[in-house]
mmCIF file of C-alpha atoms in Angstrom:
data_model
loop_
_atom_site.group_PDB
_atom_site.id
_atom_site.type_symbol
_atom_site.label_atom_id
_atom_site.label_comp_id
_atom_site.label_asym_id
_atom_site.label_seq_id
_atom_site.Cartn_x
_atom_site.Cartn_y
_atom_site.Cartn_z
ATOM 1 C CA MET A 1 2.418 14.450 1.780
ATOM 2 C CA PHE A 2 5.298 12.173 1.817
ATOM 3 C CA LYS A 3 8.401 13.623 1.841
ATOM 4 C CA LYS A 4 10.897 10.837 2.790
ATOM 5 C CA ILE A 5 10.448 7.338 2.807
ATOM 6 C CA LEU A 6 11.849 3.620 2.915
ATOM 7 C CA VAL A 7 12.092 1.978 0.542
ATOM 8 C CA ALA A 8 13.115 -1.739 1.798
ATOM 9 C CA THR A 9 15.163 -3.782 -1.193
ATOM 10 C CA ASP A 10 16.082 -7.343 -1.287
ATOM 11 C CA LEU A 11 18.313 -6.982 -4.452
ATOM 12 C CA SER A 12 16.387 -9.133 -6.466
ATOM 13 C CA PRO A 13 15.946 -7.767 -10.049
ATOM 14 C CA ALA A 14 12.048 -7.207 -8.987
ATOM 15 C CA SER A 15 13.405 -4.687 -6.539
ATOM 16 C CA GLU A 16 14.745 -2.444 -9.004
ATOM 17 C CA TYR A 17 11.475 -2.375 -11.009
ATOM 18 C CA LEU A 18 9.839 -1.250 -7.589
ATOM 19 C CA ILE A 19 12.585 1.274 -7.255
ATOM 20 C CA LYS A 20 11.826 2.652 -10.081
ATOM 21 C CA SER A 21 8.297 3.078 -9.622
ATOM 22 C CA THR A 22 8.791 5.049 -6.643
ATOM 23 C CA VAL A 23 9.776 7.947 -9.320
ATOM 24 C CA LYS A 24 5.676 8.323 -9.760
ATOM 25 C CA LEU A 25 5.985 9.306 -5.976
ATOM 26 C CA GLN A 26 7.645 12.636 -6.780
ATOM 27 C CA SER A 27 3.671 13.665 -7.740
ATOM 28 C CA LEU A 28 3.027 13.503 -3.903
ATOM 29 C CA GLY A 29 6.045 15.702 -3.072
ATOM 30 C CA THR A 30 8.392 12.299 -2.201
ATOM 31 C CA ARG A 31 12.013 13.676 -2.368
ATOM 32 C CA GLU A 32 14.281 11.640 -0.304
ATOM 33 C CA ALA A 33 14.414 8.049 0.543
ATOM 34 C CA VAL A 34 15.974 5.310 2.919
ATOM 35 C CA LEU A 35 17.073 2.500 0.942
ATOM 36 C CA VAL A 36 17.205 -0.481 3.669
ATOM 37 C CA TYR A 37 18.803 -4.024 3.166
ATOM 38 C CA CYS A 38 18.632 -6.172 5.940
ATOM 39 C CA MET A 39 19.727 -9.405 6.224
ATOM 40 C CA ASN A 40 18.504 -11.959 8.772
ATOM 41 C CA ILE A 41 21.408 -12.664 11.675
ATOM 42 C CA ARG A 42 19.319 -16.181 11.467
ATOM 43 C CA ASP A 43 20.261 -16.987 8.442
ATOM 44 C CA VAL A 44 23.855 -15.635 7.778
ATOM 45 C CA GLY A 45 25.419 -15.755 11.098
ATOM 46 C CA SER A 46 28.785 -14.630 11.278
ATOM 47 C CA LEU A 47 29.156 -14.263 7.531
ATOM 48 C CA ALA A 48 27.264 -10.713 7.735
ATOM 49 C CA ASP A 49 30.121 -8.920 6.608
ATOM 50 C CA THR A 50 31.380 -11.182 3.955
ATOM 51 C CA LEU A 51 28.062 -10.805 2.297
ATOM 52 C CA LEU A 52 27.930 -7.089 3.233
ATOM 53 C CA LYS A 53 30.879 -6.653 0.537
ATOM 54 C CA LEU A 54 29.417 -8.882 -1.910
ATOM 55 C CA ILE A 55 26.211 -7.003 -1.981
ATOM 56 C CA GLN A 56 27.983 -3.540 -1.738
ATOM 57 C CA PRO A 57 27.889 -2.967 -5.434
ATOM 58 C CA ALA A 58 24.199 -4.241 -6.045
ATOM 59 C CA LEU A 59 22.999 -1.776 -3.411
ATOM 60 C CA GLN A 60 24.991 1.026 -4.887
ATOM 61 C CA LYS A 61 23.324 0.400 -8.399
ATOM 62 C CA GLN A 62 20.002 0.734 -7.089
ATOM 63 C CA GLU A 63 20.666 3.823 -4.675
ATOM 64 C CA GLN A 64 22.399 5.524 -8.257
ATOM 65 C CA ILE A 65 18.302 4.899 -10.094
ATOM 66 C CA LEU A 66 16.990 6.779 -6.990
ATOM 67 C CA ILE A 67 19.551 9.303 -6.895
ATOM 68 C CA ASN A 68 19.429 9.786 -11.026
ATOM 69 C CA ASN A 69 15.647 10.057 -10.824
ATOM 70 C CA GLY A 70 16.263 13.462 -8.479
ATOM 71 C CA PHE A 71 15.915 11.603 -5.019
ATOM 72 C CA LYS A 72 18.128 12.815 -2.232
ATOM 73 C CA THR A 73 19.142 9.326 -1.012
ATOM 74 C CA GLU A 74 21.030 6.990 1.432
ATOM 75 C CA ILE A 75 21.660 3.355 2.067
ATOM 76 C CA ASP A 76 21.098 1.452 5.543
ATOM 77 C CA PHE A 77 21.892 -1.735 5.764
ATOM 78 C CA ARG A 78 20.467 -4.021 8.922
ATOM 79 C CA LEU A 79 21.177 -7.027 10.279
ATOM 80 C CA GLY A 80 18.681 -8.719 12.413
ATOM 81 C CA ILE A 81 14.551 -9.814 11.639
ATOM 82 C CA PRO A 82 14.143 -8.191 8.545
ATOM 83 C CA ALA A 83 10.649 -6.976 9.287
ATOM 84 C CA VAL A 84 11.582 -5.534 12.850
ATOM 85 C CA GLU A 85 14.103 -3.681 11.463
ATOM 86 C CA ILE A 86 12.547 -1.716 8.454
ATOM 87 C CA THR A 87 9.986 -0.482 10.977
ATOM 88 C CA ARG A 88 12.517 0.287 13.384
ATOM 89 C CA THR A 89 14.427 2.454 10.510
ATOM 90 C CA ALA A 90 11.393 3.995 9.139
ATOM 91 C CA THR A 91 11.057 5.526 12.774
ATOM 92 C CA GLU A 92 14.477 5.910 13.816
ATOM 93 C CA LYS A 93 14.804 8.070 10.090
ATOM 94 C CA ASP A 94 11.879 9.611 10.332
ATOM 95 C CA CYS A 95 9.844 8.340 6.867
ATOM 96 C CA SER A 96 6.585 8.806 6.608
ATOM 97 C CA MET A 97 5.824 5.631 4.696
ATOM 98 C CA ILE A 98 7.362 2.502 4.016
ATOM 99 C CA VAL A 99 7.678 1.279 0.350
ATOM 100 C CA ILE A 100 7.727 -2.613 -0.022
ATOM 101 C CA GLY A 101 7.121 -5.418 -3.203
ATOM 102 C CA SER A 102 4.596 -7.900 -2.372
ATOM 103 C CA HIS A 103 7.131 -10.351 -4.184
ATOM 104 C CA GLY A 104 10.697 -11.434 -4.329
ATOM 105 C CA TYR A 105 13.226 -13.082 -2.896
ATOM 106 C CA SER A 106 16.194 -12.910 -0.078
ATOM 107 C CA LEU A 107 19.495 -14.158 -0.139
ATOM 108 C CA THR A 108 17.955 -16.987 1.816
ATOM 109 C CA LYS A 109 15.098 -17.235 -1.071
ATOM 110 C CA GLU A 110 12.616 -16.282 1.243
ATOM 111 C CA ILE A 111 9.533 -15.312 -0.393
ATOM 112 C CA LEU A 112 9.420 -11.117 0.697
ATOM 113 C CA LEU A 113 5.408 -11.564 0.897
ATOM 114 C CA GLY A 114 4.923 -14.743 3.263
ATOM 115 C CA GLY A 115 7.928 -13.482 5.342
ATOM 116 C CA VAL A 116 9.034 -9.890 5.910
ATOM 117 C CA ALA A 117 6.055 -7.790 3.626
ATOM 118 C CA THR A 118 3.403 -9.775 5.696
ATOM 119 C CA ALA A 119 5.149 -8.933 8.963
ATOM 120 C CA VAL A 120 6.019 -5.306 8.369
ATOM 121 C CA ILE A 121 2.090 -4.891 7.542
ATOM 122 C CA HIS A 122 1.041 -6.542 10.967
ATOM 123 C CA SER A 123 3.417 -4.323 12.986
ATOM 124 C CA ALA A 124 4.129 -0.958 11.195
ATOM 125 C CA THR A 125 2.992 2.689 12.865
ATOM 126 C CA LYS A 126 3.778 4.307 9.317
ATOM 127 C CA PRO A 127 1.642 4.037 6.006
ATOM 128 C CA ILE A 128 2.713 0.850 4.216
ATOM 129 C CA LEU A 129 3.109 1.372 0.324
ATOM 130 C CA LEU A 130 2.246 -2.492 -0.913
ATOM 131 C CA VAL A 131 3.243 -2.726 -4.921
ATOM 132 C CA ARG A 132 2.712 -6.002 -6.578
ATOM 133 C CA MET A 133 5.544 -7.482 -8.375
ATOM 134 C CA LYS A 134 3.897 -9.189 -11.664
ATOM 135 C CA PHE A 135 6.013 -11.734 -13.644
ATOM 136 C CA HIS A 136 5.713 -13.910 -17.623
ATOM 137 C CA LYS A 137 7.451 -16.073 -18.756
ATOM 138 C CA ASP A 138 9.461 -15.391 -22.194
ATOM 139 C CA ALA A 139 12.448 -16.766 -23.925
ATOM 140 C CA LYS A 140 14.567 -15.639 -21.422
ATOM 141 C CA GLY A 141 12.935 -17.127 -18.690
ATOM 142 C CA ILE A 142 10.675 -15.323 -15.836
ATOM 143 C CA VAL A 143 10.332 -11.397 -16.642
ATOM 144 C CA CYS A 144 9.297 -8.880 -14.001
ATOM 145 C CA GLU A 145 6.577 -6.688 -15.297
ATOM 146 C CA GLU A 146 6.418 -3.183 -14.450
ATOM 147 C CA PRO A 147 4.103 -2.371 -11.387
ATOM 148 C CA ILE A 148 1.437 -0.457 -11.626
ATOM 149 C CA CYS A 149 1.889 2.639 -9.322
ATOM 150 C CA ASP A 150 0.274 6.171 -10.431
ATOM 151 C CA PRO A 151 -0.792 7.596 -6.724
ATOM 152 C CA LEU A 152 -2.953 10.529 -9.272
ATOM 153 C CA TYR A 153 -4.732 8.927 -12.259
ATOM 154 C CA HIS A 154 -8.333 7.248 -10.637
ATOM 155 C CA VAL A 155 -7.457 6.469 -6.923
ATOM 156 C CA LEU A 156 -9.821 4.149 -5.339
ATOM 157 C CA TYR A 157 -10.842 4.794 -1.197
ATOM 158 C CA PRO A 158 -12.670 1.308 0.375
ATOM 159 C CA THR A 159 -14.363 2.300 3.145
ATOM 160 C CA ASP A 160 -16.021 0.526 6.076
ATOM 161 C CA PHE A 161 -17.059 3.771 7.805
ATOM 162 C CA SER A 162 -14.806 2.916 10.960
ATOM 163 C CA ASP A 163 -12.595 5.159 12.745
ATOM 164 C CA ASN A 164 -9.108 3.480 10.710
ATOM 165 C CA ALA A 165 -10.818 4.339 7.679
ATOM 166 C CA GLU A 166 -11.679 7.832 8.529
ATOM 167 C CA GLN A 167 -8.020 8.006 8.927
ATOM 168 C CA ALA A 168 -7.176 6.689 5.358
ATOM 169 C CA PHE A 169 -9.849 9.462 3.881
ATOM 170 C CA LEU A 170 -7.211 12.081 5.512
ATOM 171 C CA TYR A 171 -4.990 10.426 2.746
ATOM 172 C CA LEU A 172 -7.399 10.650 0.155
ATOM 173 C CA GLU A 173 -7.703 14.020 0.910
ATOM 174 C CA ASN A 174 -4.335 15.043 0.426
ATOM 175 C CA LEU A 175 -4.423 13.349 -3.148
ATOM 176 C CA ALA A 176 -7.140 15.032 -4.098
ATOM 177 C CA GLN A 177 -5.207 18.452 -3.407
ATOM 178 C CA LEU A 178 -2.345 17.143 -5.369
ATOM 179 C CA GLY A 179 -4.524 16.438 -8.198
ATOM 180 C CA ALA A 180 -5.956 13.527 -8.614
ATOM 181 C CA LYS A 181 -7.846 13.092 -11.534
ATOM 182 C CA LYS A 182 -10.521 10.341 -10.633
ATOM 183 C CA ILE A 183 -11.494 9.202 -7.240
ATOM 184 C CA THR A 184 -13.768 6.556 -6.206
ATOM 185 C CA LEU A 185 -15.310 5.951 -3.369
ATOM 186 C CA ILE A 186 -16.472 2.387 -2.511
ATOM 187 C CA HIS A 187 -18.747 0.764 0.374
ATOM 188 C CA VAL A 188 -19.430 -2.838 -0.155
ATOM 189 C CA GLN A 189 -22.374 -4.485 2.242
ATOM 190 C CA ASP A 190 -20.963 -8.181 3.536
ATOM 191 C CA GLN A 191 -22.862 -10.868 2.245
ATOM 192 C CA THR A 192 -22.186 -13.011 5.234
ATOM 193 C CA ILE A 193 -24.368 -9.715 7.170
ATOM 194 C CA GLY A 194 -26.362 -10.016 4.685
ATOM 195 C CA GLU A 195 -27.741 -13.559 5.346
ATOM 196 C CA TYR A 196 -29.119 -12.224 8.648
ATOM 197 C CA LEU A 197 -30.015 -8.949 7.964
ATOM 198 C CA LYS A 198 -31.210 -9.010 4.091
ATOM 199 C CA ASP A 199 -34.507 -7.776 4.599
ATOM 200 C CA ARG A 200 -32.952 -4.731 5.441
ATOM 201 C CA LEU A 201 -30.258 -3.778 3.213
ATOM 202 C CA ASP A 202 -32.283 -1.212 1.018
ATOM 203 C CA GLU A 203 -32.031 0.543 4.604
ATOM 204 C CA PHE A 204 -28.906 -0.114 5.478
ATOM 205 C CA ASN A 205 -27.731 0.999 1.485
ATOM 206 C CA LYS A 206 -29.615 4.431 2.009
ATOM 207 C CA ILE A 207 -27.728 5.154 5.154
ATOM 208 C CA ASP A 208 -24.147 4.076 3.413
ATOM 209 C CA LEU A 209 -25.201 6.222 0.466
ATOM 210 C CA SER A 210 -25.794 9.061 2.842
ATOM 211 C CA ARG A 211 -22.412 8.612 4.458
ATOM 212 C CA LEU A 212 -20.591 8.316 0.933
ATOM 213 C CA GLU A 213 -22.152 11.542 0.095
ATOM 214 C CA ARG A 214 -20.776 13.268 2.395
ATOM 215 C CA LEU A 215 -17.341 12.274 1.929
ATOM 216 C CA GLN A 216 -17.949 12.715 -1.905
ATOM 217 C CA GLU A 217 -18.741 16.520 -0.775
ATOM 218 C CA ARG A 218 -15.827 16.801 1.246
ATOM 219 C CA LEU A 219 -13.641 16.267 -1.681
ATOM 220 C CA LYS A 220 -15.470 18.395 -3.998
ATOM 221 C CA HIS A 221 -14.436 21.787 -1.819
ATOM 222 C CA ILE A 222 -11.016 20.744 -2.160
ATOM 223 C CA SER A 223 -10.419 18.918 -5.489
ATOM 224 C CA LYS A 224 -11.850 19.093 -9.201
ATOM 225 C CA ALA A 225 -11.047 15.277 -9.716
ATOM 226 C CA ASP A 226 -14.116 13.197 -11.132
ATOM 227 C CA ILE A 227 -15.567 11.570 -7.924
ATOM 228 C CA LYS A 228 -18.236 8.669 -7.934
ATOM 229 C CA ILE A 229 -19.596 6.966 -5.093
ATOM 230 C CA LYS A 230 -20.129 3.411 -5.053
ATOM 231 C CA ILE A 231 -22.563 0.850 -2.779
ATOM 232 C CA THR A 232 -22.118 -3.228 -3.850
ATOM 233 C CA TYR A 233 -23.013 -6.366 -2.337
ATOM 234 C CA GLY A 234 -21.182 -9.490 -2.141
ATOM 235 C CA SER A 235 -18.154 -10.724 -0.800
ATOM 236 C CA VAL A 236 -16.398 -7.779 0.161
ATOM 237 C CA LYS A 237 -13.004 -8.112 -0.835
ATOM 238 C CA GLN A 238 -13.482 -9.990 -4.265
ATOM 239 C CA GLU A 239 -16.026 -6.496 -4.867
ATOM 240 C CA ILE A 240 -13.406 -4.972 -4.021
ATOM 241 C CA LEU A 241 -10.904 -6.172 -6.485
ATOM 242 C CA ASN A 242 -13.268 -6.550 -9.023
ATOM 243 C CA TYR A 243 -13.938 -2.861 -9.423
ATOM 244 C CA ILE A 244 -9.687 -2.505 -9.095
ATOM 245 C CA LYS A 245 -9.052 -5.073 -12.329
ATOM 246 C CA ASN A 246 -12.046 -3.590 -13.981
ATOM 247 C CA GLN A 247 -12.612 0.249 -14.027
ATOM 248 C CA GLY A 248 -9.249 0.976 -14.862
ATOM 249 C CA ILE A 249 -8.070 2.023 -10.941
ATOM 250 C CA SER A 250 -4.284 3.258 -10.652
ATOM 251 C CA PHE A 251 -3.932 3.441 -6.874
ATOM 252 C CA VAL A 252 -5.515 2.066 -3.501
ATOM 253 C CA VAL A 253 -5.941 3.670 -0.472
ATOM 254 C CA MET A 254 -7.368 2.351 2.692
ATOM 255 C CA GLY A 255 -7.375 1.590 6.215
ATOM 256 C CA SER A 256 -5.257 -1.628 7.526
ATOM 257 C CA LYS A 257 -7.999 -2.374 10.389
ATOM 258 C CA GLY A 258 -11.786 -1.897 10.966
ATOM 259 C CA ARG A 259 -14.850 -3.150 12.250
ATOM 260 C CA GLY A 260 -15.169 -6.721 12.672
ATOM 261 C CA ARG A 261 -16.089 -9.449 15.206
ATOM 262 C CA VAL A 262 -13.033 -9.437 16.505
ATOM 263 C CA SER A 263 -9.698 -6.679 16.489
ATOM 264 C CA GLU A 264 -7.782 -8.555 13.613
ATOM 265 C CA PHE A 265 -11.003 -9.097 11.320
ATOM 266 C CA PHE A 266 -10.475 -6.457 8.873
ATOM 267 C CA LEU A 267 -7.051 -6.503 8.524
ATOM 268 C CA GLY A 268 -6.871 -10.558 8.046
ATOM 269 C CA SER A 269 -10.163 -10.776 5.785
ATOM 270 C CA VAL A 270 -10.106 -7.485 3.373
ATOM 271 C CA SER A 271 -7.170 -5.351 4.009
ATOM 272 C CA TYR A 272 -4.124 -8.231 3.600
ATOM 273 C CA ASP A 273 -6.167 -10.007 1.275
ATOM 274 C CA ILE A 274 -6.497 -6.710 -1.399
ATOM 275 C CA ALA A 275 -2.871 -5.728 -0.749
ATOM 276 C CA ARG A 276 -1.561 -9.083 -1.398
ATOM 277 C CA ASN A 277 -3.844 -9.662 -4.864
ATOM 278 C CA SER A 278 -4.643 -6.065 -6.229
ATOM 279 C CA PRO A 279 -2.882 -5.899 -9.550
ATOM 280 C CA VAL A 280 -1.880 -1.914 -8.322
ATOM 281 C CA ALA A 281 -0.335 -0.426 -5.700
ATOM 282 C CA VAL A 282 -1.662 -0.534 -2.327
ATOM 283 C CA LEU A 283 -1.685 2.135 0.462
ATOM 284 C CA LEU A 284 -2.276 0.977 3.952
ATOM 285 C CA VAL A 285 -3.086 3.274 6.708
ATOM 286 C CA PRO A 286 -2.661 1.609 10.283
ATOM 287 C CA PRO A 287 -4.652 3.028 13.073
ATOM 288 C CA GLY A 288 -3.053 6.030 14.984
ATOM 289 C CA THR A 289 -1.747 7.333 11.805
ATOM 290 C CA ILE A 290 -1.987 11.216 11.634
ATOM 291 C CA THR A 291 -1.054 12.751 8.323
ATOM 292 C CA SER A 292 -0.236 15.951 6.911
ATOM 293 C CA ASN A 293 0.797 18.357 3.779
ATOM 294 C CA SER A 294 3.943 19.073 5.386
ATOM 295 C CA GLN A 295 5.564 15.566 6.034
#
């Protein structure tokens, strides 16, 4: 499913946890990794060569983590705008997924989510696995916790029945075939729309329940997973996040865009916020993505 992946690192301690979490992706057929570090030419200027020599040992250390866990690995250093270079490298190296952490710091103290990850989400043509990096304080200072990234335990698939959501469902089917234990399909009736059409909510629920049941049947034909469906009403992003936090979800698969009043509505209001706030890893599938078990 994801034979070759790109892992973006900023060489922070948190990025080592990100790299270790990719071991779980071996259950998806991942065997190769391209470890990419990008320097923003705007920040480093003529110091790029000097800085590269300084960071080489840290890059090799992270490379060794991947090698020790059975990945065929290569390092790729890029100089330019990080988000642009990450997406470019994924295409040039024929990677089937980009893996990036939701928090971290570069040499220039740029917060990864606020800068690089956000730009990658908006521009990538490859699926993006955004892994939430959580921190807590102890006697030693700020400590990164091990991220939750288990793609075959309990998978949540939020859908608005858009074309992009259907593309994400193809990835869910692959997860089902690979042995996912539990799968939940969820649709949230948006409360902002319900304010005007609340008298037709029962009608909409009936239609959408039928849609979810058809998707459920598709999965049952290819998987022995425990497959549940759910329709709820409220704030779309909040209902999805509550379900992730309260129902033991280990992995989320969803489209990065969908139905909305403007083209960026779904990404801006739902997918991005889910990816940013989910305590578990989120696989965002952009429009036009084609999946294959052979990738």
